[in-house]
Tab-separated table of C-alpha atoms in Angstrom:
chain	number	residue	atom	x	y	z
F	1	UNK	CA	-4.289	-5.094	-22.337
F	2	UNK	CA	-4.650	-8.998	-22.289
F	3	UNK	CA	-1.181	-9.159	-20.965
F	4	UNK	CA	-1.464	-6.796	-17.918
F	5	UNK	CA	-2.310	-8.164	-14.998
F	6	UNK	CA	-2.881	-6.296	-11.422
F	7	UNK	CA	-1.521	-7.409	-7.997
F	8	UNK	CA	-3.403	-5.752	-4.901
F	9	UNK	CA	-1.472	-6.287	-1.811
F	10	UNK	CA	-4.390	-6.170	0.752
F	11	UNK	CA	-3.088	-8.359	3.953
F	12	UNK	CA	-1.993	-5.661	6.367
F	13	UNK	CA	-3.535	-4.450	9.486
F	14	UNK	CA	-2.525	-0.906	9.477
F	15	UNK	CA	-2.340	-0.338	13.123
F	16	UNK	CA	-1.669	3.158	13.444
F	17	UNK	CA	-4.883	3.628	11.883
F	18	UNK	CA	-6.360	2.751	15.369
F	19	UNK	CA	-9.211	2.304	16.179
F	20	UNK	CA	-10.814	2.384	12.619
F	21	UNK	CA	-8.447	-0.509	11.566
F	22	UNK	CA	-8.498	-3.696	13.618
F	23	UNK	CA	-6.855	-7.050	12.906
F	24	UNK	CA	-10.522	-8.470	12.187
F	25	UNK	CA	-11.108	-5.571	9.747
F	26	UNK	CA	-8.003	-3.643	8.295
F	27	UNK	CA	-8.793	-0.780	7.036
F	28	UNK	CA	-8.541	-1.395	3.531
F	29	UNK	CA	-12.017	-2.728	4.041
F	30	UNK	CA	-13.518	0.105	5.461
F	31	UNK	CA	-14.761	3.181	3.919
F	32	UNK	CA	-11.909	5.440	4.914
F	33	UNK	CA	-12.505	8.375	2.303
F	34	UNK	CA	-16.599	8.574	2.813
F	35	UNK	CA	-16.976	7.483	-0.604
F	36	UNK	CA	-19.703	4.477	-0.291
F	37	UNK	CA	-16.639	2.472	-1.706
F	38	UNK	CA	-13.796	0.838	0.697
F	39	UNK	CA	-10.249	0.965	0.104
F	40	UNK	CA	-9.921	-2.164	-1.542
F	41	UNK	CA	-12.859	-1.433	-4.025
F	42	UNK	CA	-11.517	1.713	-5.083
F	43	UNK	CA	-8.130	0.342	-5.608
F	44	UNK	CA	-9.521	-2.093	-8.127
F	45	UNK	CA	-11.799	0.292	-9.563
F	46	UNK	CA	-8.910	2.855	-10.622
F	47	UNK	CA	-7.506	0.062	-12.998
F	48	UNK	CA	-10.386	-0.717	-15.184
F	49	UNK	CA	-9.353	0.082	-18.627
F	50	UNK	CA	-5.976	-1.056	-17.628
F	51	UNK	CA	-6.102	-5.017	-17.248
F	52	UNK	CA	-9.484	-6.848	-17.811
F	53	UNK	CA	-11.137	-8.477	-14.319
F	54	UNK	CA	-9.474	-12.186	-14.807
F	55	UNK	CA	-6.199	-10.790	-14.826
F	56	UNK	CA	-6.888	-8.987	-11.060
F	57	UNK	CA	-5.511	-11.077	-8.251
F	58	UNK	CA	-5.454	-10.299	-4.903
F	59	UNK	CA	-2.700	-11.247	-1.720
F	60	UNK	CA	-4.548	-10.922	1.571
F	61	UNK	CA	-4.125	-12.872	4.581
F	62	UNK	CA	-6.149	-16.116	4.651
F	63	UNK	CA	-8.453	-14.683	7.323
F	64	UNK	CA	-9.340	-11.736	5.080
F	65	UNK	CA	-10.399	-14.336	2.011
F	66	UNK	CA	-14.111	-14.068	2.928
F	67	UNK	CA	-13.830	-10.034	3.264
F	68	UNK	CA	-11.830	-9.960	0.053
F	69	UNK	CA	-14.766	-12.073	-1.177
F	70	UNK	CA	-17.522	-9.764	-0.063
F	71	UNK	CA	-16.077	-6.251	-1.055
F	72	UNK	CA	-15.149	-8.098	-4.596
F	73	UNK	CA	-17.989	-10.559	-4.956
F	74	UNK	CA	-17.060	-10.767	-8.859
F	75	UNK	CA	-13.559	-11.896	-8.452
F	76	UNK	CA	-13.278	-15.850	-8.667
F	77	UNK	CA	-12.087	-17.444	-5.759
F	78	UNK	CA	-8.866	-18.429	-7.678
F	79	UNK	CA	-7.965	-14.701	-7.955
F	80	UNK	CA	-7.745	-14.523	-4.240
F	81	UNK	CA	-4.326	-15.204	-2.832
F	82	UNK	CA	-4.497	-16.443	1.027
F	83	UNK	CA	-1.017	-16.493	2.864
F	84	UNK	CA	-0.924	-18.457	5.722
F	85	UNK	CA	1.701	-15.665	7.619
F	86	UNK	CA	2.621	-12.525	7.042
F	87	UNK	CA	6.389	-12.334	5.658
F	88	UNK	CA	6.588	-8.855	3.847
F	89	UNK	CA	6.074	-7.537	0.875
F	90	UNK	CA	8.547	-9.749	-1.099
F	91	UNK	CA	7.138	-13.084	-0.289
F	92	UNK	CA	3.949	-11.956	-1.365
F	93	UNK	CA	4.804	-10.407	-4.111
F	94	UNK	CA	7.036	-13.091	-5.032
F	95	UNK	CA	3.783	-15.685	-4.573
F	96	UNK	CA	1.929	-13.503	-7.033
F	97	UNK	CA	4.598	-13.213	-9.657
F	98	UNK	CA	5.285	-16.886	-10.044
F	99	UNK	CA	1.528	-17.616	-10.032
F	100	UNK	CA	0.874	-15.252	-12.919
F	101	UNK	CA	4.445	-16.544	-14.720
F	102	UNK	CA	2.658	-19.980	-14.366
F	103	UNK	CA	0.021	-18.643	-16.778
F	104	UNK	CA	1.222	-16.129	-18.830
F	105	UNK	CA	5.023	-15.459	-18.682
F	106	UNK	CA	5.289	-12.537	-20.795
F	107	UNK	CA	2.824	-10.867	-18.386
F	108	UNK	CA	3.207	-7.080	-17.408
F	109	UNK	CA	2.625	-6.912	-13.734
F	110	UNK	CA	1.008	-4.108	-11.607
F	111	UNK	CA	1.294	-4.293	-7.971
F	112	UNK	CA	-0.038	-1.877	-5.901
F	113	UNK	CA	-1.307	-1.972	-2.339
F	114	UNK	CA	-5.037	-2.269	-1.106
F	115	UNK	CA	-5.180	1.203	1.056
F	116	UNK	CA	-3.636	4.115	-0.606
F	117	UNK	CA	-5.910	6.947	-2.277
F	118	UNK	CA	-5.732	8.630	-5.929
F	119	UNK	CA	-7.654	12.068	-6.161
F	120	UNK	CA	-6.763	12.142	-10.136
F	121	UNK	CA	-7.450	8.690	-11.943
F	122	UNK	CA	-7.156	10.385	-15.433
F	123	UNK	CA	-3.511	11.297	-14.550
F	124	UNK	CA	-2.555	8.137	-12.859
F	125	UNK	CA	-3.941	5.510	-15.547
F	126	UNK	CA	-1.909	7.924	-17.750
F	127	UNK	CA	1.236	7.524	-16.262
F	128	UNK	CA	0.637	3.477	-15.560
F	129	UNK	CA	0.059	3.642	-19.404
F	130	UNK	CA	3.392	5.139	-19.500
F	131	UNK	CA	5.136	2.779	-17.082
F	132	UNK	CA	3.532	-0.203	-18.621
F	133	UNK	CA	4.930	0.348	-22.066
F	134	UNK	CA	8.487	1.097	-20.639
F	135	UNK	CA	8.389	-2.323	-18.822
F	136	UNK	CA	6.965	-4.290	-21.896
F	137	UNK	CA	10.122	-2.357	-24.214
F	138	UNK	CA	12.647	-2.991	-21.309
F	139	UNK	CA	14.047	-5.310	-18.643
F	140	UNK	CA	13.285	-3.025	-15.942
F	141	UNK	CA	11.800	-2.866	-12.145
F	142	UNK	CA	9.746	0.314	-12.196
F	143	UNK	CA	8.536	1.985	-9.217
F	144	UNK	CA	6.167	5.556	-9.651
F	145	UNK	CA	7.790	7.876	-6.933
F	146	UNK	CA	5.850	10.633	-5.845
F	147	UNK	CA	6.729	14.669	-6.462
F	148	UNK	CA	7.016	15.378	-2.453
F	149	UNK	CA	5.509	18.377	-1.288
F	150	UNK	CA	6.512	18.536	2.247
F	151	UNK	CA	9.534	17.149	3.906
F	152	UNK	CA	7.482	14.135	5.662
F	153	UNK	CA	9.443	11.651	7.843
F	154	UNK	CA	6.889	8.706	7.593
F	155	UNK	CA	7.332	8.023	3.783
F	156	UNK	CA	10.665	6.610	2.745
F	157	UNK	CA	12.498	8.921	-0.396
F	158	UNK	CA	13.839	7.796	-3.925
F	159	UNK	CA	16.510	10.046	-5.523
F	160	UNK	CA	16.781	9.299	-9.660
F	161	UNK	CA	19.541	10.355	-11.656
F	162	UNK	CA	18.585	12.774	-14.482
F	163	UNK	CA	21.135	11.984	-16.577
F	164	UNK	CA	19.800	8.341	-17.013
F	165	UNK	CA	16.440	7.876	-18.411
F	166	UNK	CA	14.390	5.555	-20.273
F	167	UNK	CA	13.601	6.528	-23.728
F	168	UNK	CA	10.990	9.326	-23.657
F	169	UNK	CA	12.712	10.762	-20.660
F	170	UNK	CA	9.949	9.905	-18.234
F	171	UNK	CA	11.771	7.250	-15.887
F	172	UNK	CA	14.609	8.406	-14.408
F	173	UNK	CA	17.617	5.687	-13.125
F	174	UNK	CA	17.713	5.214	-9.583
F	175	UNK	CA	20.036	6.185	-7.685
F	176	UNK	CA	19.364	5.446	-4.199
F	177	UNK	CA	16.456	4.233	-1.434
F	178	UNK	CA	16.639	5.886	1.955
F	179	UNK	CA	14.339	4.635	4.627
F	180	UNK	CA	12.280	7.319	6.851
F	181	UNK	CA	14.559	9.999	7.384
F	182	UNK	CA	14.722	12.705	10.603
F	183	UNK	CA	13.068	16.194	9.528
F	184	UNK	CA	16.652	17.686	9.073
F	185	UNK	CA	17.320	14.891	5.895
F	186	UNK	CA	13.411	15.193	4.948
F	187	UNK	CA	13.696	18.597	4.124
F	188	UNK	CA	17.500	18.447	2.289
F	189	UNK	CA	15.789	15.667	0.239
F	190	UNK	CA	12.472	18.019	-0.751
F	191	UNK	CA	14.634	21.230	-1.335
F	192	UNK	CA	17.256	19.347	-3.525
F	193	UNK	CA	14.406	18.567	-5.817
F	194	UNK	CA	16.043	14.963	-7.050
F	195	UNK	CA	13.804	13.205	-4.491
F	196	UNK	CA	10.519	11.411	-4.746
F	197	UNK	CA	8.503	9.894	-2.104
F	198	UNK	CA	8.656	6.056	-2.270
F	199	UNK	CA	4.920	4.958	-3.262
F	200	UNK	CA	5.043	1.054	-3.113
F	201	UNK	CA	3.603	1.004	-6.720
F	202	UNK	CA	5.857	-1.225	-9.216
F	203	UNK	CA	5.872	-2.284	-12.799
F	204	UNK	CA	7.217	-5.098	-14.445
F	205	UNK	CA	7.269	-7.874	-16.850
F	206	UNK	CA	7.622	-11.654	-14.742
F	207	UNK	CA	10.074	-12.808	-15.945
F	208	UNK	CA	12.011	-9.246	-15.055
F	209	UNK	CA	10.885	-9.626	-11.376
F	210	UNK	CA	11.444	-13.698	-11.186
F	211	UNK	CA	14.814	-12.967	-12.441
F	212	UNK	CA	15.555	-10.266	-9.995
F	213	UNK	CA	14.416	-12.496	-7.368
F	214	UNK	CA	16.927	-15.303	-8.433
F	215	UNK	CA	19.825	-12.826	-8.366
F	216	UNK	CA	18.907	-11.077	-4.873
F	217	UNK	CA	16.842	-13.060	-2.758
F	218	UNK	CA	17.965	-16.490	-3.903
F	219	UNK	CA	16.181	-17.971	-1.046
F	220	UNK	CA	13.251	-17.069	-1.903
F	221	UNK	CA	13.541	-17.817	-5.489
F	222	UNK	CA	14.448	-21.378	-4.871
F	223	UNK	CA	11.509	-22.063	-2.602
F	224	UNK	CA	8.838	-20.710	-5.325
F	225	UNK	CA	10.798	-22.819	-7.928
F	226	UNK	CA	10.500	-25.548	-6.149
F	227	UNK	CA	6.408	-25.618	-6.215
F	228	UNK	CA	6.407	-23.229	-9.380
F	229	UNK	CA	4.299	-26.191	-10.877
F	230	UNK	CA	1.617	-26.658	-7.668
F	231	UNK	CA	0.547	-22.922	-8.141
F	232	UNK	CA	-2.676	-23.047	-9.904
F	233	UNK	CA	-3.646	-26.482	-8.921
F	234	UNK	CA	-5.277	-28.031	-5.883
F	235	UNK	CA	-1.998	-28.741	-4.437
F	236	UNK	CA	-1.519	-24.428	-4.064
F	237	UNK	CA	-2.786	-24.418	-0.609
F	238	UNK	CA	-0.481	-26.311	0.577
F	239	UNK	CA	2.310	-26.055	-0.474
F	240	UNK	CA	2.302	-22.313	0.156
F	241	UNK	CA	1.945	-22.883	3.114
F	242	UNK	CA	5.191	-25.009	3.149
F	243	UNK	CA	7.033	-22.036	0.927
F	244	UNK	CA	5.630	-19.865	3.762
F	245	UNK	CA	7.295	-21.056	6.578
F	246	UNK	CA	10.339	-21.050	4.846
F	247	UNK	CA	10.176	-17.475	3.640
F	248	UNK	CA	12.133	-14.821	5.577
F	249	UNK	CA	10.458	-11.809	6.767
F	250	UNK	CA	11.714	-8.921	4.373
F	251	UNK	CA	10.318	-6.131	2.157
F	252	UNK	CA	10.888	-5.905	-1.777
F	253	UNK	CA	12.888	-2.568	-1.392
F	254	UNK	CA	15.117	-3.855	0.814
F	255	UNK	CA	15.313	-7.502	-0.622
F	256	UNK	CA	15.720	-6.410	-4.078
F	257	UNK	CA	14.654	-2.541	-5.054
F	258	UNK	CA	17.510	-1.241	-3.305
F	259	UNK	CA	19.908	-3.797	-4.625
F	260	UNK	CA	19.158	-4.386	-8.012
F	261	UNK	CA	21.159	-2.177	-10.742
F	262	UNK	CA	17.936	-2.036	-13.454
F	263	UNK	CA	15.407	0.306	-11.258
F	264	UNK	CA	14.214	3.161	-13.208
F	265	UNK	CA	11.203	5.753	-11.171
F	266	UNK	CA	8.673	7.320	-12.527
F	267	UNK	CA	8.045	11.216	-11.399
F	268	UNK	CA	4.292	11.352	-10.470
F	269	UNK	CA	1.760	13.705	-9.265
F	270	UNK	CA	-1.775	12.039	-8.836
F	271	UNK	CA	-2.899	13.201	-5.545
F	272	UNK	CA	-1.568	9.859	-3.697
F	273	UNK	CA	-1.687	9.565	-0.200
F	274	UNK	CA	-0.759	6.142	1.874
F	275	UNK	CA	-4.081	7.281	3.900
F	276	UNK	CA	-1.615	5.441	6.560
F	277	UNK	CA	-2.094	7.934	9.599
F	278	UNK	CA	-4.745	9.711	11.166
F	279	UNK	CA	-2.792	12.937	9.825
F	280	UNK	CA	-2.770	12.051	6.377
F	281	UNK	CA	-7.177	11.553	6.299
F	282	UNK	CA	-6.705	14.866	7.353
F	283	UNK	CA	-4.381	16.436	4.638
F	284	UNK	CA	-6.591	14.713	2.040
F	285	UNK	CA	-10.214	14.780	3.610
F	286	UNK	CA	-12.647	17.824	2.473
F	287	UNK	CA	-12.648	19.999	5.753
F	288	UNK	CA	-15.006	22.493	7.053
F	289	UNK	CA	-14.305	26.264	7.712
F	290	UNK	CA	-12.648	25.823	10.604
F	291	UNK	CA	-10.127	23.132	9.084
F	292	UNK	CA	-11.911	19.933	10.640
F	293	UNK	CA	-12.311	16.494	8.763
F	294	UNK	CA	-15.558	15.092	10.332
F	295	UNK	CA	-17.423	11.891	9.238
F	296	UNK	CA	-20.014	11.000	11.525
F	297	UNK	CA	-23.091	12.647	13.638
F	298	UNK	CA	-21.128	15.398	15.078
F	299	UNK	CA	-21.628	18.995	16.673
F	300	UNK	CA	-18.388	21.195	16.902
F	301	UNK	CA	-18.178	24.246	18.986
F	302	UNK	CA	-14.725	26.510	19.293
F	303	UNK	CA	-13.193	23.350	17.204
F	304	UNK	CA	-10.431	23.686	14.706
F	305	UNK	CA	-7.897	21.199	12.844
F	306	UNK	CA	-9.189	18.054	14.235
F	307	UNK	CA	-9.867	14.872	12.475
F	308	UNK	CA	-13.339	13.230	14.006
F	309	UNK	CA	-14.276	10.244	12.614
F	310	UNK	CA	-17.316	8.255	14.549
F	311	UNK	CA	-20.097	6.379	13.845
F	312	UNK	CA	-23.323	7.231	12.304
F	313	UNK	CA	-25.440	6.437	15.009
F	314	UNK	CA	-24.335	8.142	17.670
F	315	UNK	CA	-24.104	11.957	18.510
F	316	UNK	CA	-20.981	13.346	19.256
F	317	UNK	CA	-20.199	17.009	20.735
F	318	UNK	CA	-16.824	18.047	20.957
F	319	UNK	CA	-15.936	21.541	22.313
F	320	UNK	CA	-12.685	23.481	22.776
F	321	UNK	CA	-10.190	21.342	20.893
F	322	UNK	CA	-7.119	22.431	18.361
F	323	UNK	CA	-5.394	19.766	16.329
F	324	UNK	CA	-6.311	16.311	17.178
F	325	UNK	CA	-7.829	12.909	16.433
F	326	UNK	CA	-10.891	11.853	17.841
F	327	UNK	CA	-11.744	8.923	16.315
F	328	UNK	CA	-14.195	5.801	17.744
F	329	UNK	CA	-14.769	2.165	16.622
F	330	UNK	CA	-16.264	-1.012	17.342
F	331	UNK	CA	-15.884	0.285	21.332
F	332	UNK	CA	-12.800	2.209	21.215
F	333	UNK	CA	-12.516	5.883	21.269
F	334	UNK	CA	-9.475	7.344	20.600
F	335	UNK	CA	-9.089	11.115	21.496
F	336	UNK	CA	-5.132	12.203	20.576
F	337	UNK	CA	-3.310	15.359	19.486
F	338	UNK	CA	-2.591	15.156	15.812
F	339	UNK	CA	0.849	15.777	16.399
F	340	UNK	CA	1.207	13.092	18.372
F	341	UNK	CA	0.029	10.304	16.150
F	342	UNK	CA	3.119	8.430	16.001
F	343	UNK	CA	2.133	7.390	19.200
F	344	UNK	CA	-0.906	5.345	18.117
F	345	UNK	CA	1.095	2.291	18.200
F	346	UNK	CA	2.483	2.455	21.049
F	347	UNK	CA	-1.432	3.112	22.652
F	348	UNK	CA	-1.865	-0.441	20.768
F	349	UNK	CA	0.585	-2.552	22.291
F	350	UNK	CA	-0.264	-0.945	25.898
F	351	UNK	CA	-3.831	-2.118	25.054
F	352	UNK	CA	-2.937	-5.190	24.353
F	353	UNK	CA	-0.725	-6.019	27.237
F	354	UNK	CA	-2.990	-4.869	29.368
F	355	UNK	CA	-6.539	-5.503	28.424
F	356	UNK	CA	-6.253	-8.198	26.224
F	357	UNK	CA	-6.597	-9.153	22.263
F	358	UNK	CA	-10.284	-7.674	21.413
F	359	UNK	CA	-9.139	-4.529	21.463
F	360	UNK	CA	-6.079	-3.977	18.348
């Protein structure tokens, strides 16, 4: 267990969570699931047992170091990963990576983001078991897909060959990465039954990933070679932020996952959710018997299949609605048919342009 270490990508602002998530608190920081226990804290509380606390970094964006720092008051400052810009997923995961190669470079590495929820930890510390010992055995990228159960268009799909597995037959070759598909694809992909939702959970050994990022995002790789021997010292600060301006804007499925010929998945069904939409709090969220997911001080009348989610101290009536999002935070209500949530961002940018930056 000494040798796994844990990589919580927690930087994002997950805008069409708005209201509840704001660029001055994302809502991995918030208490999305009613739990007493934000995102982030839950994240790193479903992997005890699996690394030990010094081997738990986090990425966040420098202006979330002091949140980081109060949800996880434990974790050394050192553990705490500030980028200076957002780039992606693969600069910051290839910032992690080489940090951790700098101190251990046999090390298994877990990286998983901040804001996703797992209803069955037994099952999903299992199957990490799993994935960890396949990545320790083998030269492999591993990624945990998820068994779909609905032909969603917001997650994008994995399709595994099951011909060409791992021994023990539980990781499956990839075969290919498709990117959000229209309904009509969504459902071929769920009825074919050789799909699995992409999670954004991976597995692998350093020196696997450092390698992968030499043969597929070169750029990238020569930059974090360049400083390699900074990381860890008091020169880290700055010269990430050097690598940082340097570093293309590009995700780790499309810079290397969906390139790279050694990707096995992992069939798994933990009750995950992205918790990325309004929709999804609802799918996952315990409801009332008329199919509403409320969390706040809130009377319904002739109310079904909304999502309400408001603040404790003030009273909210709602009457007469079917199937959508009320939702209000730090002076912003949000009232919006749940079918219609894709539009959230859009709401955002309007706001913006037109009242300002306090608002998004």
């Amino acid at each position: 267990m000494n040798s796994n270490y844990i990589v919580v990508m927690a930087g994002g602002i997950g805008s069409r969570f708005w209201p509840f998530s704001r660029t001055n608190h994302p809502k991995q920081f918030h208490d999305v699931l009613g739990t007493g226990r934000s995102m982030l804290q839950l994240t790193v509380d479903r992997f005890q047992g699996i690394c030990p606390p010094e081997n738990v970094f986090v990425v966040t964006n420098r202006d979330y170091v002091d949140l980081v720092q109060e949800h996880l008051p434990h974790l050394p400052a050192d553990q705490i990963l500030g980028e200076p810009i957002g780039r992606n997923t693969a600069p910051c995961i290839a910032y992690a990576c080489y940090r951790i190669a700098q101190r251990d470079p046999q090390a298994i590495i877990i990286v998983t983001p901040a804001d996703h929820a797992v209803q069955r930890e037994d099952e999903f510390r299992r199957l990490i078991d799993i994935a960890v010992a396949a990545a320790r055995a083998s030269d492999v990228l591993i990624t945990l897909g998820i068994q779909p159960s609905r032909p969603d268009t917001g997650y994008g799909y994995i399709q595994y060959m099951d011909d060409q597995s791992l021994p023990g037959g539980q990781l499956h070759k990839v075969k290919t990465f498709t990117e959000k598909p229209n309904l009509e694809l969504a459902r071929m992909f769920v009825d074919s039954g050789d799909f699995l939702w992409n999670s954004g959970l991976f597995v692998w050994r350093a020196e696997v990933i450092i390698d992968a990022f030499h043969h597929y995002l070169g750029d990238i790789a020569e930059v974090f070679d360049e400083g390699a021997e900074q990381l860890g010292t008091t020169e880290e600060e700055e010269f990430i932020s050097r690598a940082y301006s340097r570093c293309r804007n590009i995700s780790i499925d499309y810079g290397v996952m969906e390139k790279a010929d050694n990707v096995y998945v992992m069939p798994a069904d933990f009750g995950w959710s992205d918790v990325g939409t309004w929709d999804s709090l609802h799918r996952i969220g315990q409801h009332d018997e008329n199919g509403n997911m409320v969390s706040g001080d809130v009377m319904l009348y002739d109310t079904t299949g909304c999502v309400i989610k408001t603040p404790a101290d003030r009273l909210v009536v709602v009457q007469g609605l079917e199937d959508y999002i009320v939702a209000e935070y730090d002076n912003v209500l949000l009232i919006c048919k749940r079918s219609e949530e894709q539009r959230v961002k859009d709401f955002v940018a309007d706001v913006k342009a037109k009242k300002g930056g306090g608002y998004n």
